[in-house]
Amino acid sequence: MRVTDTHVVRFGAVSILRVGDTLRFDTNKAESFYVGNSAGRKTDGNDVDRQFAERLGLKFFTEAFLKGDASTR
């Protein structure tokens, strides 16, 4: 949804979860997960993706883990 030529409204994961709660979607956090690449590994610049998942109460996985590299969870 474009508000102006210089501002674009973006809906992220938190917005989707809040809308789901408001509309009473069945969001099963126990079976949900978040995938990101900022996991706090030596090669990562930070761990914001991991922290984000923790704040939402979701399991966190790196994209490498989902591709089969179990050492990078």
CSV table of N, CA and C in Angstrom, one decimal:
chain,number,residue,atom,x,y,z
A,1,MET,N,0.8,-1.2,0.0
A,1,MET,CA,0.0,0.0,0.0
A,1,MET,C,0.9,1.2,0.0
A,2,ARG,N,0.8,2.0,-1.0
A,2,ARG,CA,1.6,3.2,-1.1
A,2,ARG,C,0.9,4.4,-0.5
A,3,VAL,N,1.5,5.1,0.5
A,3,VAL,CA,0.8,6.3,1.1
A,3,VAL,C,1.2,7.5,0.3
A,4,THR,N,2.5,7.7,0.1
A,4,THR,CA,3.0,8.8,-0.7
A,4,THR,C,4.0,8.3,-1.7
A,5,ASP,N,4.6,9.2,-2.5
A,5,ASP,CA,5.7,8.8,-3.4
A,5,ASP,C,6.9,8.4,-2.6
A,6,THR,N,7.1,9.0,-1.4
A,6,THR,CA,8.3,8.8,-0.6
A,6,THR,C,8.2,7.8,0.5
A,7,HIS,N,7.0,7.4,0.8
A,7,HIS,CA,6.7,6.6,2.0
A,7,HIS,C,5.9,5.3,1.6
A,8,VAL,N,6.5,4.2,1.9
A,8,VAL,CA,5.8,2.9,1.6
A,8,VAL,C,5.5,2.2,3.0
A,9,VAL,N,4.2,1.9,3.2
A,9,VAL,CA,3.8,1.2,4.4
A,9,VAL,C,4.2,-0.3,4.2
A,10,ARG,N,5.0,-0.8,5.2
A,10,ARG,CA,5.4,-2.2,5.1
A,10,ARG,C,4.8,-3.0,6.3
A,11,PHE,N,4.3,-4.1,6.0
A,11,PHE,CA,3.7,-5.0,7.0
A,11,PHE,C,4.7,-6.1,7.3
A,12,GLY,N,5.2,-6.2,8.5
A,12,GLY,CA,6.1,-7.2,8.9
A,12,GLY,C,5.5,-8.4,9.7
A,13,ALA,N,6.3,-9.3,10.2
A,13,ALA,CA,5.8,-10.4,10.9
A,13,ALA,C,5.0,-10.0,12.1
A,14,VAL,N,5.5,-9.0,12.9
A,14,VAL,CA,4.7,-8.6,14.1
A,14,VAL,C,3.3,-8.1,13.7
A,15,SER,N,3.2,-7.3,12.6
A,15,SER,CA,1.9,-6.8,12.2
A,15,SER,C,1.0,-8.0,11.8
A,16,ILE,N,1.6,-9.0,11.2
A,16,ILE,CA,0.8,-10.1,10.8
A,16,ILE,C,0.3,-10.9,12.0
A,17,LEU,N,1.1,-11.1,13.0
A,17,LEU,CA,0.7,-11.8,14.2
A,17,LEU,C,-0.3,-11.0,14.9
A,18,ARG,N,-0.2,-9.7,15.0
A,18,ARG,CA,-1.2,-8.8,15.7
A,18,ARG,C,-2.5,-8.9,15.0
A,19,VAL,N,-2.5,-8.8,13.7
A,19,VAL,CA,-3.8,-8.9,12.9
A,19,VAL,C,-4.4,-10.3,13.1
A,20,GLY,N,-3.6,-11.3,13.2
A,20,GLY,CA,-4.1,-12.6,13.4
A,20,GLY,C,-4.8,-12.7,14.8
A,21,ASP,N,-4.2,-12.1,15.8
A,21,ASP,CA,-4.8,-12.1,17.1
A,21,ASP,C,-6.1,-11.3,17.1
A,22,THR,N,-6.1,-10.2,16.5
A,22,THR,CA,-7.3,-9.4,16.4
A,22,THR,C,-8.4,-10.1,15.7
A,23,LEU,N,-8.1,-10.7,14.6
A,23,LEU,CA,-9.1,-11.5,13.8
A,23,LEU,C,-9.4,-12.9,14.3
A,24,ARG,N,-8.7,-13.2,15.4
A,24,ARG,CA,-8.8,-14.5,16.1
A,24,ARG,C,-8.4,-15.7,15.2
A,25,PHE,N,-7.3,-15.5,14.4
A,25,PHE,CA,-6.7,-16.6,13.7
A,25,PHE,C,-6.1,-17.5,14.7
A,26,ASP,N,-6.1,-18.8,14.4
A,26,ASP,CA,-5.4,-19.7,15.2
A,26,ASP,C,-3.9,-19.7,14.8
A,27,THR,N,-3.1,-19.0,15.6
A,27,THR,CA,-1.7,-18.9,15.4
A,27,THR,C,-1.0,-19.8,16.4
A,28,ASN,N,-0.5,-20.9,16.0
A,28,ASN,CA,0.1,-21.9,16.9
A,28,ASN,C,1.6,-21.5,17.0
A,29,LYS,N,2.0,-20.8,18.1
A,29,LYS,CA,3.4,-20.4,18.2
A,29,LYS,C,4.3,-21.6,18.5
A,30,ALA,N,3.8,-22.6,19.1
A,30,ALA,CA,4.6,-23.8,19.4
A,30,ALA,C,5.0,-24.5,18.1
A,31,GLU,N,4.3,-24.3,17.0
A,31,GLU,CA,4.6,-25.0,15.8
A,31,GLU,C,5.2,-23.9,14.8
A,32,SER,N,5.3,-22.7,15.2
A,32,SER,CA,5.8,-21.6,14.3
A,32,SER,C,7.2,-21.4,14.5
A,33,PHE,N,7.9,-20.8,13.5
A,33,PHE,CA,9.3,-20.5,13.6
A,33,PHE,C,9.6,-19.3,12.7
A,34,TYR,N,10.8,-18.7,13.0
A,34,TYR,CA,11.3,-17.6,12.2
A,34,TYR,C,12.7,-17.9,11.7
A,35,VAL,N,12.9,-17.6,10.4
A,35,VAL,CA,14.2,-17.9,9.7
A,35,VAL,C,14.9,-16.5,9.4
A,36,GLY,N,16.1,-16.5,9.8
A,36,GLY,CA,16.9,-15.2,9.6
A,36,GLY,C,18.4,-15.6,9.5
A,37,ASN,N,19.2,-14.5,9.1
A,37,ASN,CA,20.6,-14.8,8.9
A,37,ASN,C,21.4,-13.9,9.9
A,38,SER,N,20.8,-13.2,10.8
A,38,SER,CA,21.5,-12.4,11.8
A,38,SER,C,21.3,-13.2,13.1
A,39,ALA,N,22.2,-14.2,13.3
A,39,ALA,CA,22.0,-15.1,14.4
A,39,ALA,C,23.0,-14.9,15.5
A,40,GLY,N,24.0,-14.0,15.4
A,40,GLY,CA,25.0,-13.8,16.4
A,40,GLY,C,26.2,-14.7,16.2
A,41,ARG,N,26.3,-15.3,15.0
A,41,ARG,CA,27.4,-16.2,14.7
A,41,ARG,C,28.7,-15.3,14.5
A,42,LYS,N,29.8,-15.9,14.4
A,42,LYS,CA,31.1,-15.1,14.3
A,42,LYS,C,31.0,-14.3,13.0
A,43,THR,N,30.4,-14.8,11.9
A,43,THR,CA,30.4,-14.1,10.6
A,43,THR,C,29.2,-13.2,10.5
A,44,ASP,N,28.3,-13.2,11.5
A,44,ASP,CA,27.2,-12.2,11.4
A,44,ASP,C,27.5,-10.9,12.0
A,45,GLY,N,26.9,-9.9,11.5
A,45,GLY,CA,27.2,-8.5,12.1
A,45,GLY,C,26.5,-8.3,13.5
A,46,ASN,N,25.4,-9.1,13.7
A,46,ASN,CA,24.7,-8.9,14.9
A,46,ASN,C,23.7,-10.2,15.1
A,47,ASP,N,22.8,-10.1,16.1
A,47,ASP,CA,21.9,-11.2,16.3
A,47,ASP,C,20.5,-10.7,16.3
A,48,VAL,N,20.1,-9.7,15.6
A,48,VAL,CA,18.8,-9.1,15.6
A,48,VAL,C,17.7,-10.1,15.2
A,49,ASP,N,17.9,-10.9,14.3
A,49,ASP,CA,16.9,-11.9,13.9
A,49,ASP,C,16.6,-12.9,15.0
A,50,ARG,N,17.7,-13.4,15.6
A,50,ARG,CA,17.5,-14.3,16.7
A,50,ARG,C,16.7,-13.6,17.9
A,51,GLN,N,17.1,-12.4,18.2
A,51,GLN,CA,16.4,-11.6,19.3
A,51,GLN,C,15.0,-11.4,18.9
A,52,PHE,N,14.7,-11.1,17.7
A,52,PHE,CA,13.3,-10.8,17.2
A,52,PHE,C,12.5,-12.0,17.4
A,53,ALA,N,13.0,-13.2,17.0
A,53,ALA,CA,12.2,-14.4,17.2
A,53,ALA,C,12.0,-14.7,18.7
A,54,GLU,N,13.0,-14.5,19.5
A,54,GLU,CA,12.8,-14.7,21.0
A,54,GLU,C,11.7,-13.8,21.5
A,55,ARG,N,11.7,-12.6,21.1
A,55,ARG,CA,10.7,-11.6,21.6
A,55,ARG,C,9.3,-12.0,21.2
A,56,LEU,N,9.2,-12.6,20.0
A,56,LEU,CA,7.9,-13.1,19.6
A,56,LEU,C,7.5,-14.5,20.2
A,57,GLY,N,8.5,-15.1,20.8
A,57,GLY,CA,8.2,-16.4,21.4
A,57,GLY,C,8.2,-17.5,20.3
A,58,LEU,N,9.0,-17.3,19.3
A,58,LEU,CA,9.1,-18.3,18.2
A,58,LEU,C,10.5,-19.0,18.2
A,59,LYS,N,10.5,-20.2,17.7
A,59,LYS,CA,11.8,-20.9,17.4
A,59,LYS,C,12.5,-20.1,16.3
A,60,PHE,N,13.8,-20.2,16.4
A,60,PHE,CA,14.6,-19.5,15.4
A,60,PHE,C,15.5,-20.5,14.7
A,61,PHE,N,15.6,-20.3,13.4
A,61,PHE,CA,16.5,-21.1,12.6
A,61,PHE,C,17.2,-20.2,11.6
A,62,THR,N,18.5,-20.6,11.3
A,62,THR,CA,19.2,-19.9,10.2
A,62,THR,C,18.8,-20.5,8.9
A,63,GLU,N,19.0,-19.8,7.8
A,63,GLU,CA,18.7,-20.4,6.5
A,63,GLU,C,19.6,-21.6,6.2
A,64,ALA,N,20.8,-21.5,6.7
A,64,ALA,CA,21.8,-22.6,6.5
A,64,ALA,C,21.3,-23.9,7.2
A,65,PHE,N,20.7,-23.7,8.4
A,65,PHE,CA,20.2,-24.9,9.1
A,65,PHE,C,19.1,-25.5,8.3
A,66,LEU,N,18.2,-24.7,7.7
A,66,LEU,CA,17.1,-25.3,7.0
A,66,LEU,C,17.6,-26.0,5.7
A,67,LYS,N,18.7,-25.6,5.2
A,67,LYS,CA,19.3,-26.2,4.0
A,67,LYS,C,20.1,-27.5,4.4
A,68,GLY,N,20.1,-27.8,5.7
A,68,GLY,CA,20.8,-29.1,6.1
A,68,GLY,C,22.0,-29.0,6.9
A,69,ASP,N,22.5,-27.8,7.2
A,69,ASP,CA,23.8,-27.6,8.0
A,69,ASP,C,23.4,-27.5,9.4
A,70,ALA,N,23.3,-28.6,10.1
A,70,ALA,CA,22.8,-28.6,11.5
A,70,ALA,C,23.7,-27.9,12.5
A,71,SER,N,25.0,-27.6,12.1
A,71,SER,CA,25.9,-26.9,13.0
A,71,SER,C,25.6,-25.4,13.0
A,72,THR,N,24.7,-24.9,12.2
A,72,THR,CA,24.5,-23.5,12.2
A,72,THR,C,23.1,-23.0,12.7
A,73,ARG,N,22.5,-23.9,13.5
A,73,ARG,CA,21.2,-23.5,14.0
A,73,ARG,C,21.3,-22.3,14.8
